[in-house]
């Protein structure tokens, strides 16, 4: 009976009796060898007998190898053909080892640079575009004997829209290379740059200056272009242009200054730039009073105040010429300015300046020359007649002897101050320009007629179109061109 109280069967206790029978004789020491090598051989024989024969074992199925999603996979790479060599069966693994130690991992991930194993994915191909239908053959036309000159100046259909200003004004501009029967001598584009050194870089001026603005009821366009002759010879642009606004809101004052250096002067462009800068500084310091006088219509106060500011500017030019060791006539310039109020209710336009140039107005399709009339002067440069023609002094016909301290002839009289204040009308176009632009306006009828057609209704052109208009070329006029135009709404 076992410890649980149950009675074992007779055959189950037979091995127990044989092992622990007291009557059984003692076996004594075993005659079998009992060294470490003997025990190793015994264990090896025992384990080897438990392995099934190779012929009876079925090969284990290979695990399915899935591609690693972290590696790149080329769907267009062809799968390698299967090898013709028969697969080698895996070597037998002892049963005890399989039970005690887990086997190695059979899932092998390919390296990042290797193509994944397994069946390839679906392949995609770009669908070819259908062939475009062939255009119908063009109708046969007889060859022209001579090209149409009008076809050389045709513009693309969207040229006018791309060049139109934001306010909707302007339209298509005819492309005209030049006016007159013969083209100008020089080319229309810049050829040579002015010479420069390490010491005169501050004195360099660009070939072209373009600017624009819109205040109150007017639109402003301004441009300064180097002449064809200066472009060919590599000379700097002698004209200077300044556009500036002083103040804000309705009391703001817009200044447009145009200066033209003397022809042949080495520092003519520097004198023009100095004149624009100095007159701009003088107007800036007095812009509040000037703006108030313009809006109030105080013509006399404006004339005297602007005359004083202009004289100070030319006094600085003469002092600068003395510093450079030049004669006053070698370092001078013509100066013409416009003052425009930003108040929409003020249409007074004030012009003042000294020297050559032009002031024109386009009204009802016709140009008017608004250059102030200068009264006749005596030899001394002082007028002897009043506003009504009355003589200010009595001429006693007494000859004045020359001064004993004079070394030469008396200097020529200085340029007189010019002033004009006019009230603009809706639809007017006021043009202020240098001498290089004023000469063809007065001497070539085709030039103002062409500008009247371009600058008339429906409104002001855009900046590119305005620049093209100012460069209308005429044979015999190759000086710098600087102008500023004001369109009244």
GROMACS .gro file of C-alpha atoms in nm:
model
  489
    1UNK     CA    1   0.000   0.000   0.000
    2UNK     CA    2   0.126   0.343  -0.086
    3UNK     CA    3   0.119   0.645   0.136
    4UNK     CA    4  -0.214   0.748  -0.017
    5UNK     CA    5  -0.374   0.421   0.100
    6UNK     CA    6  -0.418   0.265  -0.239
    7UNK     CA    7  -0.303  -0.088  -0.321
    8UNK     CA    8  -0.069  -0.108  -0.617
    9UNK     CA    9  -0.095  -0.386  -0.863
   10UNK     CA   10   0.131  -0.687  -0.833
   11UNK     CA   11   0.331  -0.614  -1.149
   12UNK     CA   12   0.400  -0.260  -1.036
   13UNK     CA   13   0.578  -0.375  -0.721
   14UNK     CA   14   0.787  -0.639  -0.889
   15UNK     CA   15   1.075  -0.401  -0.977
   16UNK     CA   16   1.074  -0.269  -0.622
   17UNK     CA   17   1.116  -0.619  -0.474
   18UNK     CA   18   1.397  -0.697  -0.711
   19UNK     CA   19   1.582  -0.380  -0.622
   20UNK     CA   20   1.542  -0.386  -0.244
   21UNK     CA   21   1.508  -0.758  -0.175
   22UNK     CA   22   1.706  -0.843   0.138
   23UNK     CA   23   1.770  -1.193   0.021
   24UNK     CA   24   1.932  -1.080  -0.299
   25UNK     CA   25   2.313  -1.112  -0.294
   26UNK     CA   26   2.530  -0.798  -0.311
   27UNK     CA   27   2.646  -0.730  -0.664
   28UNK     CA   28   2.976  -0.576  -0.554
   29UNK     CA   29   3.191  -0.342  -0.759
   30UNK     CA   30   3.118  -0.319  -1.129
   31UNK     CA   31   3.371  -0.446  -1.375
   32UNK     CA   32   3.289  -0.169  -1.628
   33UNK     CA   33   3.542   0.116  -1.660
   34UNK     CA   34   3.427   0.447  -1.490
   35UNK     CA   35   3.656   0.725  -1.621
   36UNK     CA   36   3.551   1.072  -1.762
   37UNK     CA   37   3.606   0.953  -2.117
   38UNK     CA   38   3.395   0.645  -2.052
   39UNK     CA   39   3.108   0.853  -1.925
   40UNK     CA   40   3.131   1.093  -2.224
   41UNK     CA   41   3.122   0.797  -2.465
   42UNK     CA   42   2.824   0.653  -2.284
   43UNK     CA   43   2.632   0.975  -2.301
   44UNK     CA   44   2.718   1.020  -2.670
   45UNK     CA   45   2.593   0.672  -2.751
   46UNK     CA   46   2.272   0.732  -2.560
   47UNK     CA   47   2.197   1.061  -2.737
   48UNK     CA   48   2.285   0.926  -3.081
   49UNK     CA   49   2.042   0.643  -3.049
   50UNK     CA   50   1.750   0.887  -2.996
   51UNK     CA   51   1.800   1.068  -3.331
   52UNK     CA   52   1.585   0.944  -3.615
   53UNK     CA   53   1.752   0.826  -3.930
   54UNK     CA   54   1.798   1.087  -4.200
   55UNK     CA   55   1.595   0.887  -4.445
   56UNK     CA   56   1.291   0.888  -4.218
   57UNK     CA   57   1.304   1.262  -4.118
   58UNK     CA   58   1.109   1.513  -4.321
   59UNK     CA   59   1.281   1.841  -4.402
   60UNK     CA   60   1.151   2.134  -4.205
   61UNK     CA   61   0.974   2.401  -4.410
   62UNK     CA   62   1.173   2.718  -4.461
   63UNK     CA   63   1.020   3.022  -4.294
   64UNK     CA   64   0.869   3.282  -4.520
   65UNK     CA   65   1.106   3.575  -4.555
   66UNK     CA   66   0.925   3.907  -4.565
   67UNK     CA   67   1.090   4.225  -4.695
   68UNK     CA   68   1.203   4.473  -4.441
   69UNK     CA   69   0.987   4.788  -4.477
   70UNK     CA   70   1.286   5.002  -4.374
   71UNK     CA   71   1.485   4.906  -4.678
   72UNK     CA   72   1.440   5.040  -5.028
   73UNK     CA   73   1.270   4.811  -5.273
   74UNK     CA   74   1.293   4.849  -5.647
   75UNK     CA   75   0.981   4.704  -5.813
   76UNK     CA   76   1.154   4.710  -6.151
   77UNK     CA   77   1.445   4.488  -6.047
   78UNK     CA   78   1.406   4.143  -6.188
   79UNK     CA   79   1.401   3.852  -5.945
   80UNK     CA   80   1.711   3.639  -5.962
   81UNK     CA   81   1.647   3.301  -6.134
   82UNK     CA   82   1.639   3.000  -5.904
   83UNK     CA   83   1.960   2.812  -5.870
   84UNK     CA   84   1.985   2.473  -6.039
   85UNK     CA   85   2.171   2.315  -5.748
   86UNK     CA   86   1.953   2.107  -5.517
   87UNK     CA   87   1.886   2.249  -5.179
   88UNK     CA   88   2.098   2.108  -4.905
   89UNK     CA   89   1.910   1.939  -4.625
   90UNK     CA   90   1.969   2.081  -4.281
   91UNK     CA   91   2.211   1.896  -4.064
   92UNK     CA   92   2.058   1.680  -3.790
   93UNK     CA   93   2.025   1.854  -3.457
   94UNK     CA   94   2.026   1.649  -3.138
   95UNK     CA   95   1.687   1.618  -2.976
   96UNK     CA   96   1.818   1.696  -2.630
   97UNK     CA   97   1.983   2.014  -2.756
   98UNK     CA   98   1.661   2.127  -2.925
   99UNK     CA   99   1.470   2.079  -2.605
  100UNK     CA  100   1.724   2.247  -2.378
  101UNK     CA  101   1.854   2.535  -2.594
  102UNK     CA  102   1.629   2.731  -2.834
  103UNK     CA  103   1.740   2.711  -3.192
  104UNK     CA  104   1.882   3.004  -3.391
  105UNK     CA  105   1.651   3.260  -3.556
  106UNK     CA  106   1.565   3.156  -3.910
  107UNK     CA  107   1.426   3.499  -4.017
  108UNK     CA  108   1.705   3.688  -4.191
  109UNK     CA  109   1.646   4.051  -4.285
  110UNK     CA  110   1.828   4.177  -4.592
  111UNK     CA  111   2.079   4.457  -4.567
  112UNK     CA  112   1.965   4.808  -4.672
  113UNK     CA  113   2.161   4.786  -4.994
  114UNK     CA  114   2.029   4.442  -5.090
  115UNK     CA  115   1.712   4.377  -5.285
  116UNK     CA  116   1.435   4.211  -5.081
  117UNK     CA  117   1.367   3.846  -5.138
  118UNK     CA  118   1.028   3.710  -5.218
  119UNK     CA  119   0.786   3.770  -5.500
  120UNK     CA  120   0.821   4.109  -5.670
  121UNK     CA  121   0.545   4.367  -5.630
  122UNK     CA  122   0.327   4.498  -5.908
  123UNK     CA  123   0.508   4.694  -6.175
  124UNK     CA  124   0.379   5.025  -6.306
  125UNK     CA  125   0.443   5.188  -6.638
  126UNK     CA  126   0.396   5.545  -6.764
  127UNK     CA  127   0.108   5.572  -7.005
  128UNK     CA  128   0.233   5.729  -7.328
  129UNK     CA  129   0.060   6.049  -7.436
  130UNK     CA  130  -0.160   6.019  -7.741
  131UNK     CA  131  -0.005   6.180  -8.045
  132UNK     CA  132  -0.124   6.535  -8.109
  133UNK     CA  133  -0.322   6.583  -8.426
  134UNK     CA  134  -0.126   6.742  -8.701
  135UNK     CA  135  -0.224   7.102  -8.778
  136UNK     CA  136  -0.399   7.156  -9.106
  137UNK     CA  137  -0.169   7.272  -9.381
  138UNK     CA  138  -0.148   7.647  -9.423
  139UNK     CA  139  -0.307   7.787  -9.735
  140UNK     CA  140  -0.064   7.867 -10.006
  141UNK     CA  141  -0.008   8.239 -10.053
  142UNK     CA  142   0.199   8.407 -10.320
  143UNK     CA  143   0.535   8.537 -10.195
  144UNK     CA  144   0.534   8.907 -10.112
  145UNK     CA  145   0.761   9.125 -10.315
  146UNK     CA  146   0.849   9.354 -10.022
  147UNK     CA  147   0.786   9.326  -9.648
  148UNK     CA  148   0.513   9.539  -9.499
  149UNK     CA  149   0.679   9.812  -9.288
  150UNK     CA  150   0.380   9.819  -9.054
  151UNK     CA  151   0.433   9.453  -8.964
  152UNK     CA  152   0.772   9.534  -8.815
  153UNK     CA  153   0.605   9.738  -8.541
  154UNK     CA  154   0.315   9.508  -8.450
  155UNK     CA  155   0.277   9.445  -8.078
  156UNK     CA  156   0.153   9.134  -7.899
  157UNK     CA  157  -0.216   9.149  -7.800
  158UNK     CA  158  -0.138   9.158  -7.426
  159UNK     CA  159   0.124   9.436  -7.450
  160UNK     CA  160  -0.116   9.716  -7.370
  161UNK     CA  161  -0.264   9.533  -7.070
  162UNK     CA  162   0.077   9.457  -6.921
  163UNK     CA  163   0.189   9.817  -6.960
  164UNK     CA  164  -0.131   9.984  -6.841
  165UNK     CA  165  -0.111  10.162  -6.505
  166UNK     CA  166  -0.305  10.050  -6.203
  167UNK     CA  167  -0.557  10.333  -6.235
  168UNK     CA  168  -0.676  10.203  -6.571
  169UNK     CA  169  -0.530  10.487  -6.778
  170UNK     CA  170  -0.315  10.460  -7.083
  171UNK     CA  171  -0.332  10.226  -7.377
  172UNK     CA  172  -0.125  10.069  -7.647
  173UNK     CA  173   0.175  10.275  -7.754
  174UNK     CA  174   0.290  10.248  -8.116
  175UNK     CA  175   0.645  10.124  -8.136
  176UNK     CA  176   0.839  10.397  -8.321
  177UNK     CA  177   1.215  10.370  -8.352
  178UNK     CA  178   1.266  10.726  -8.468
  179UNK     CA  179   1.088  11.021  -8.618
  180UNK     CA  180   1.183  11.170  -8.951
  181UNK     CA  181   1.303  11.033  -9.282
  182UNK     CA  182   1.645  10.916  -9.163
  183UNK     CA  183   1.744  10.731  -8.846
  184UNK     CA  184   1.982  10.899  -8.599
  185UNK     CA  185   2.354  10.841  -8.625
  186UNK     CA  186   2.401  10.672  -8.289
  187UNK     CA  187   2.245  10.351  -8.163
  188UNK     CA  188   1.941  10.358  -7.939
  189UNK     CA  189   2.097  10.152  -7.658
  190UNK     CA  190   2.392  10.230  -7.427
  191UNK     CA  191   2.731  10.130  -7.565
  192UNK     CA  192   3.005  10.244  -7.323
  193UNK     CA  193   3.008  10.314  -6.951
  194UNK     CA  194   3.178  10.621  -6.806
  195UNK     CA  195   3.534  10.572  -6.684
  196UNK     CA  196   3.566  10.506  -6.311
  197UNK     CA  197   3.847  10.496  -6.057
  198UNK     CA  198   3.870  10.413  -5.691
  199UNK     CA  199   3.835  10.783  -5.606
  200UNK     CA  200   3.532  10.882  -5.817
  201UNK     CA  201   3.288  10.602  -5.739
  202UNK     CA  202   3.064  10.844  -5.550
  203UNK     CA  203   3.041  11.065  -5.858
  204UNK     CA  204   2.901  10.792  -6.088
  205UNK     CA  205   2.544  10.836  -6.207
  206UNK     CA  206   2.319  10.572  -6.369
  207UNK     CA  207   2.230  10.581  -6.735
  208UNK     CA  208   1.854  10.612  -6.672
  209UNK     CA  209   1.637  10.732  -6.382
  210UNK     CA  210   1.261  10.664  -6.373
  211UNK     CA  211   1.010  10.766  -6.108
  212UNK     CA  212   0.640  10.829  -6.057
  213UNK     CA  213   0.374  10.912  -5.798
  214UNK     CA  214   0.007  11.002  -5.756
  215UNK     CA  215  -0.132  11.260  -5.512
  216UNK     CA  216  -0.463  11.437  -5.494
  217UNK     CA  217  -0.593  11.488  -5.846
  218UNK     CA  218  -0.271  11.447  -6.041
  219UNK     CA  219  -0.036  11.169  -6.156
  220UNK     CA  220   0.337  11.232  -6.186
  221UNK     CA  221   0.583  11.067  -6.425
  222UNK     CA  222   0.953  11.162  -6.437
  223UNK     CA  223   1.251  11.026  -6.630
  224UNK     CA  224   1.612  11.120  -6.706
  225UNK     CA  225   1.798  10.943  -6.986
  226UNK     CA  226   2.156  10.975  -7.103
  227UNK     CA  227   2.184  11.106  -7.457
  228UNK     CA  228   2.285  10.893  -7.753
  229UNK     CA  229   2.610  11.085  -7.796
  230UNK     CA  230   2.713  11.035  -7.431
  231UNK     CA  231   2.619  10.667  -7.451
  232UNK     CA  232   2.845  10.620  -7.751
  233UNK     CA  233   3.140  10.814  -7.608
  234UNK     CA  234   3.116  10.673  -7.255
  235UNK     CA  235   3.040  11.010  -7.093
  236UNK     CA  236   2.827  11.047  -6.778
  237UNK     CA  237   2.473  11.179  -6.789
  238UNK     CA  238   2.494  11.557  -6.729
  239UNK     CA  239   2.128  11.598  -6.637
  240UNK     CA  240   2.004  11.540  -6.283
  241UNK     CA  241   1.653  11.463  -6.156
  242UNK     CA  242   1.511  11.493  -5.805
  243UNK     CA  243   1.160  11.394  -5.693
  244UNK     CA  244   1.081  11.437  -5.322
  245UNK     CA  245   0.784  11.475  -5.088
  246UNK     CA  246   0.798  11.688  -4.775
  247UNK     CA  247   0.528  11.667  -4.509
  248UNK     CA  248   0.225  11.441  -4.490
  249UNK     CA  249  -0.148  11.434  -4.562
  250UNK     CA  250  -0.301  11.736  -4.737
  251UNK     CA  251  -0.022  11.972  -4.633
  252UNK     CA  252   0.245  11.763  -4.809
  253UNK     CA  253   0.450  11.931  -5.079
  254UNK     CA  254   0.601  11.752  -5.380
  255UNK     CA  255   0.917  11.893  -5.540
  256UNK     CA  256   1.040  11.801  -5.888
  257UNK     CA  257   1.382  11.947  -5.977
  258UNK     CA  258   1.546  11.915  -6.320
  259UNK     CA  259   1.905  12.033  -6.368
  260UNK     CA  260   2.117  12.029  -6.684
  261UNK     CA  261   2.494  12.068  -6.672
  262UNK     CA  262   2.684  12.279  -6.920
  263UNK     CA  263   2.803  12.099  -7.228
  264UNK     CA  264   3.173  12.020  -7.228
  265UNK     CA  265   3.223  12.076  -6.855
  266UNK     CA  266   3.426  11.807  -6.682
  267UNK     CA  267   3.219  11.823  -6.365
  268UNK     CA  268   2.887  11.917  -6.524
  269UNK     CA  269   2.704  11.616  -6.380
  270UNK     CA  270   2.839  11.698  -6.033
  271UNK     CA  271   2.716  12.057  -6.055
  272UNK     CA  272   2.370  11.939  -6.162
  273UNK     CA  273   2.353  11.692  -5.874
  274UNK     CA  274   2.467  11.957  -5.625
  275UNK     CA  275   2.203  12.203  -5.748
  276UNK     CA  276   1.922  11.948  -5.708
  277UNK     CA  277   2.042  11.847  -5.365
  278UNK     CA  278   2.081  12.204  -5.236
  279UNK     CA  279   1.749  12.332  -5.369
  280UNK     CA  280   1.583  12.023  -5.224
  281UNK     CA  281   1.730  12.094  -4.883
  282UNK     CA  282   1.619  12.459  -4.897
  283UNK     CA  283   1.261  12.364  -4.990
  284UNK     CA  284   1.254  12.096  -4.721
  285UNK     CA  285   1.337  12.349  -4.450
  286UNK     CA  286   1.062  12.583  -4.569
  287UNK     CA  287   0.803  12.334  -4.697
  288UNK     CA  288   0.539  12.418  -4.434
  289UNK     CA  289   0.532  12.789  -4.526
  290UNK     CA  290   0.553  12.715  -4.900
  291UNK     CA  291   0.265  12.467  -4.883
  292UNK     CA  292   0.052  12.717  -4.697
  293UNK     CA  293   0.128  12.993  -4.950
  294UNK     CA  294   0.043  12.767  -5.244
  295UNK     CA  295  -0.290  12.659  -5.097
  296UNK     CA  296  -0.373  13.020  -5.009
  297UNK     CA  297  -0.268  13.156  -5.349
  298UNK     CA  298  -0.006  13.405  -5.221
  299UNK     CA  299   0.173  13.455  -5.549
  300UNK     CA  300   0.396  13.745  -5.446
  301UNK     CA  301   0.519  13.573  -5.132
  302UNK     CA  302   0.595  13.259  -5.327
  303UNK     CA  303   0.795  13.442  -5.592
  304UNK     CA  304   1.011  13.635  -5.346
  305UNK     CA  305   1.070  13.334  -5.120
  306UNK     CA  306   1.161  13.096  -5.404
  307UNK     CA  307   1.384  13.360  -5.563
  308UNK     CA  308   1.578  13.386  -5.238
  309UNK     CA  309   1.614  13.006  -5.210
  310UNK     CA  310   1.738  12.985  -5.571
  311UNK     CA  311   1.996  13.258  -5.519
  312UNK     CA  312   2.135  13.074  -5.217
  313UNK     CA  313   2.168  12.759  -5.424
  314UNK     CA  314   2.366  12.935  -5.696
  315UNK     CA  315   2.578  13.102  -5.433
  316UNK     CA  316   2.679  12.759  -5.308
  317UNK     CA  317   2.763  12.655  -5.665
  318UNK     CA  318   2.997  12.952  -5.704
  319UNK     CA  319   3.163  12.874  -5.371
  320UNK     CA  320   3.206  12.513  -5.477
  321UNK     CA  321   3.365  12.622  -5.804
  322UNK     CA  322   3.616  12.834  -5.611
  323UNK     CA  323   3.706  12.534  -5.395
  324UNK     CA  324   3.773  12.327  -5.707
  325UNK     CA  325   3.976  12.604  -5.868
  326UNK     CA  326   3.725  12.653  -6.153
  327UNK     CA  327   3.557  12.956  -6.301
  328UNK     CA  328   3.193  13.009  -6.195
  329UNK     CA  329   3.082  12.945  -6.553
  330UNK     CA  330   3.256  12.607  -6.560
  331UNK     CA  331   3.074  12.473  -6.256
  332UNK     CA  332   2.715  12.581  -6.307
  333UNK     CA  333   2.388  12.437  -6.432
  334UNK     CA  334   2.036  12.523  -6.532
  335UNK     CA  335   1.773  12.454  -6.268
  336UNK     CA  336   1.399  12.423  -6.319
  337UNK     CA  337   1.155  12.311  -6.048
  338UNK     CA  338   0.788  12.231  -5.993
  339UNK     CA  339   0.602  12.257  -5.662
  340UNK     CA  340   0.283  12.047  -5.635
  341UNK     CA  341   0.049  12.041  -5.340
  342UNK     CA  342  -0.098  11.710  -5.224
  343UNK     CA  343  -0.428  11.877  -5.135
  344UNK     CA  344  -0.699  11.748  -5.374
  345UNK     CA  345  -0.873  12.087  -5.361
  346UNK     CA  346  -0.560  12.278  -5.467
  347UNK     CA  347  -0.483  12.284  -5.841
  348UNK     CA  348  -0.217  12.556  -5.830
  349UNK     CA  349   0.106  12.445  -5.997
  350UNK     CA  350   0.415  12.659  -5.926
  351UNK     CA  351   0.719  12.671  -6.155
  352UNK     CA  352   1.048  12.847  -6.078
  353UNK     CA  353   1.405  12.821  -6.194
  354UNK     CA  354   1.705  12.962  -6.375
  355UNK     CA  355   1.856  12.872  -6.710
  356UNK     CA  356   1.748  12.700  -7.028
  357UNK     CA  357   1.479  12.439  -7.058
  358UNK     CA  358   1.109  12.421  -7.125
  359UNK     CA  359   0.767  12.441  -6.963
  360UNK     CA  360   0.476  12.320  -7.177
  361UNK     CA  361   0.110  12.238  -7.126
  362UNK     CA  362  -0.105  12.000  -7.329
  363UNK     CA  363  -0.465  12.124  -7.331
  364UNK     CA  364  -0.741  12.009  -7.567
  365UNK     CA  365  -0.485  11.822  -7.780
  366UNK     CA  366  -0.259  12.125  -7.840
  367UNK     CA  367   0.073  12.213  -7.679
  368UNK     CA  368   0.122  12.556  -7.522
  369UNK     CA  369   0.463  12.705  -7.441
  370UNK     CA  370   0.440  12.846  -7.086
  371UNK     CA  371   0.797  12.969  -7.061
  372UNK     CA  372   0.786  13.298  -6.866
  373UNK     CA  373   0.858  13.603  -7.082
  374UNK     CA  374   1.180  13.778  -6.974
  375UNK     CA  375   1.174  14.158  -7.020
  376UNK     CA  376   1.441  14.327  -7.224
  377UNK     CA  377   1.750  14.415  -7.025
  378UNK     CA  378   2.002  14.690  -7.050
  379UNK     CA  379   2.372  14.629  -7.086
  380UNK     CA  380   2.415  14.636  -6.711
  381UNK     CA  381   2.162  14.360  -6.673
  382UNK     CA  382   1.909  14.572  -6.480
  383UNK     CA  383   1.579  14.660  -6.642
  384UNK     CA  384   1.501  15.032  -6.662
  385UNK     CA  385   1.129  14.985  -6.721
  386UNK     CA  386   0.859  14.909  -6.469
  387UNK     CA  387   0.571  14.664  -6.501
  388UNK     CA  388   0.367  14.920  -6.698
  389UNK     CA  389   0.654  15.032  -6.920
  390UNK     CA  390   0.743  15.344  -6.720
  391UNK     CA  391   1.111  15.420  -6.686
  392UNK     CA  392   1.245  15.392  -6.335
  393UNK     CA  393   1.530  15.641  -6.387
  394UNK     CA  394   1.601  15.928  -6.621
  395UNK     CA  395   1.856  15.859  -6.894
  396UNK     CA  396   2.086  16.163  -6.907
  397UNK     CA  397   2.297  16.010  -7.187
  398UNK     CA  398   2.611  16.037  -6.975
  399UNK     CA  399   2.884  15.791  -7.064
  400UNK     CA  400   3.031  15.616  -6.766
  401UNK     CA  401   3.412  15.575  -6.786
  402UNK     CA  402   3.552  15.228  -6.731
  403UNK     CA  403   3.675  15.141  -6.385
  404UNK     CA  404   4.056  15.172  -6.341
  405UNK     CA  405   4.053  14.853  -6.129
  406UNK     CA  406   3.898  14.634  -6.396
  407UNK     CA  407   4.138  14.385  -6.557
  408UNK     CA  408   3.906  14.285  -6.839
  409UNK     CA  409   3.558  14.314  -6.984
  410UNK     CA  410   3.264  14.306  -6.748
  411UNK     CA  411   3.119  13.960  -6.686
  412UNK     CA  412   2.797  13.876  -6.871
  413UNK     CA  413   2.478  13.924  -6.674
  414UNK     CA  414   2.358  13.626  -6.475
  415UNK     CA  415   2.054  13.425  -6.581
  416UNK     CA  416   1.732  13.579  -6.461
  417UNK     CA  417   1.496  13.410  -6.222
  418UNK     CA  418   1.185  13.260  -6.382
  419UNK     CA  419   0.855  13.213  -6.199
  420UNK     CA  420   0.505  13.112  -6.301
  421UNK     CA  421   0.200  12.998  -6.103
  422UNK     CA  422  -0.090  12.855  -6.302
  423UNK     CA  423  -0.418  12.683  -6.219
  424UNK     CA  424  -0.462  12.345  -6.383
  425UNK     CA  425  -0.780  12.220  -6.543
  426UNK     CA  426  -0.906  11.860  -6.557
  427UNK     CA  427  -0.744  11.685  -6.852
  428UNK     CA  428  -0.435  11.910  -6.866
  429UNK     CA  429  -0.083  11.771  -6.892
  430UNK     CA  430   0.200  11.991  -6.762
  431UNK     CA  431   0.551  11.917  -6.893
  432UNK     CA  432   0.875  12.037  -6.732
  433UNK     CA  433   1.193  11.944  -6.921
  434UNK     CA  434   1.560  12.015  -6.967
  435UNK     CA  435   1.708  12.178  -7.274
  436UNK     CA  436   1.775  11.844  -7.446
  437UNK     CA  437   1.401  11.773  -7.446
  438UNK     CA  438   1.283  12.131  -7.504
  439UNK     CA  439   1.476  12.181  -7.829
  440UNK     CA  440   1.292  11.912  -8.033
  441UNK     CA  441   0.963  12.025  -7.872
  442UNK     CA  442   1.013  12.372  -8.022
  443UNK     CA  443   1.198  12.289  -8.345
  444UNK     CA  444   1.050  11.958  -8.466
  445UNK     CA  445   0.669  11.960  -8.514
  446UNK     CA  446   0.656  11.581  -8.542
  447UNK     CA  447   0.787  11.538  -8.190
  448UNK     CA  448   0.516  11.729  -7.998
  449UNK     CA  449   0.247  11.587  -8.226
  450UNK     CA  450   0.355  11.233  -8.147
  451UNK     CA  451   0.362  11.305  -7.773
  452UNK     CA  452   0.019  11.470  -7.789
  453UNK     CA  453  -0.122  11.153  -7.941
  454UNK     CA  454   0.044  10.930  -7.682
  455UNK     CA  455  -0.024  11.144  -7.375
  456UNK     CA  456  -0.380  11.239  -7.452
  457UNK     CA  457  -0.689  11.046  -7.343
  458UNK     CA  458  -0.756  10.803  -7.182
  459UNK     CA  459  -0.492  10.890  -6.920
  460UNK     CA  460  -0.129  10.880  -6.811
  461UNK     CA  461   0.092  10.595  -6.934
  462UNK     CA  462   0.268  10.349  -6.712
  463UNK     CA  463   0.631  10.392  -6.620
  464UNK     CA  464   0.772  10.167  -6.899
  465UNK     CA  465   0.558  10.337  -7.162
  466UNK     CA  466   0.653  10.683  -7.036
  467UNK     CA  467   1.021  10.593  -7.055
  468UNK     CA  468   0.975  10.472  -7.413
  469UNK     CA  469   0.795  10.796  -7.503
  470UNK     CA  470   1.076  11.013  -7.372
  471UNK     CA  471   1.326  10.827  -7.591
  472UNK     CA  472   1.166  10.906  -7.926
  473UNK     CA  473   1.474  10.965  -8.137
  474UNK     CA  474   1.520  11.239  -8.394
  475UNK     CA  475   1.827  11.288  -8.606
  476UNK     CA  476   2.036  11.577  -8.481
  477UNK     CA  477   1.920  11.562  -8.118
  478UNK     CA  478   2.153  11.342  -7.914
  479UNK     CA  479   2.174  11.529  -7.580
  480UNK     CA  480   2.050  11.408  -7.242
  481UNK     CA  481   1.676  11.413  -7.196
  482UNK     CA  482   1.508  11.484  -6.862
  483UNK     CA  483   1.140  11.559  -6.820
  484UNK     CA  484   0.856  11.542  -6.570
  485UNK     CA  485   0.489  11.532  -6.673
  486UNK     CA  486   0.184  11.590  -6.454
  487UNK     CA  487  -0.156  11.454  -6.564
  488UNK     CA  488  -0.463  11.619  -6.411
  489UNK     CA  489  -0.757  11.392  -6.336
   0.00000   0.00000   0.00000
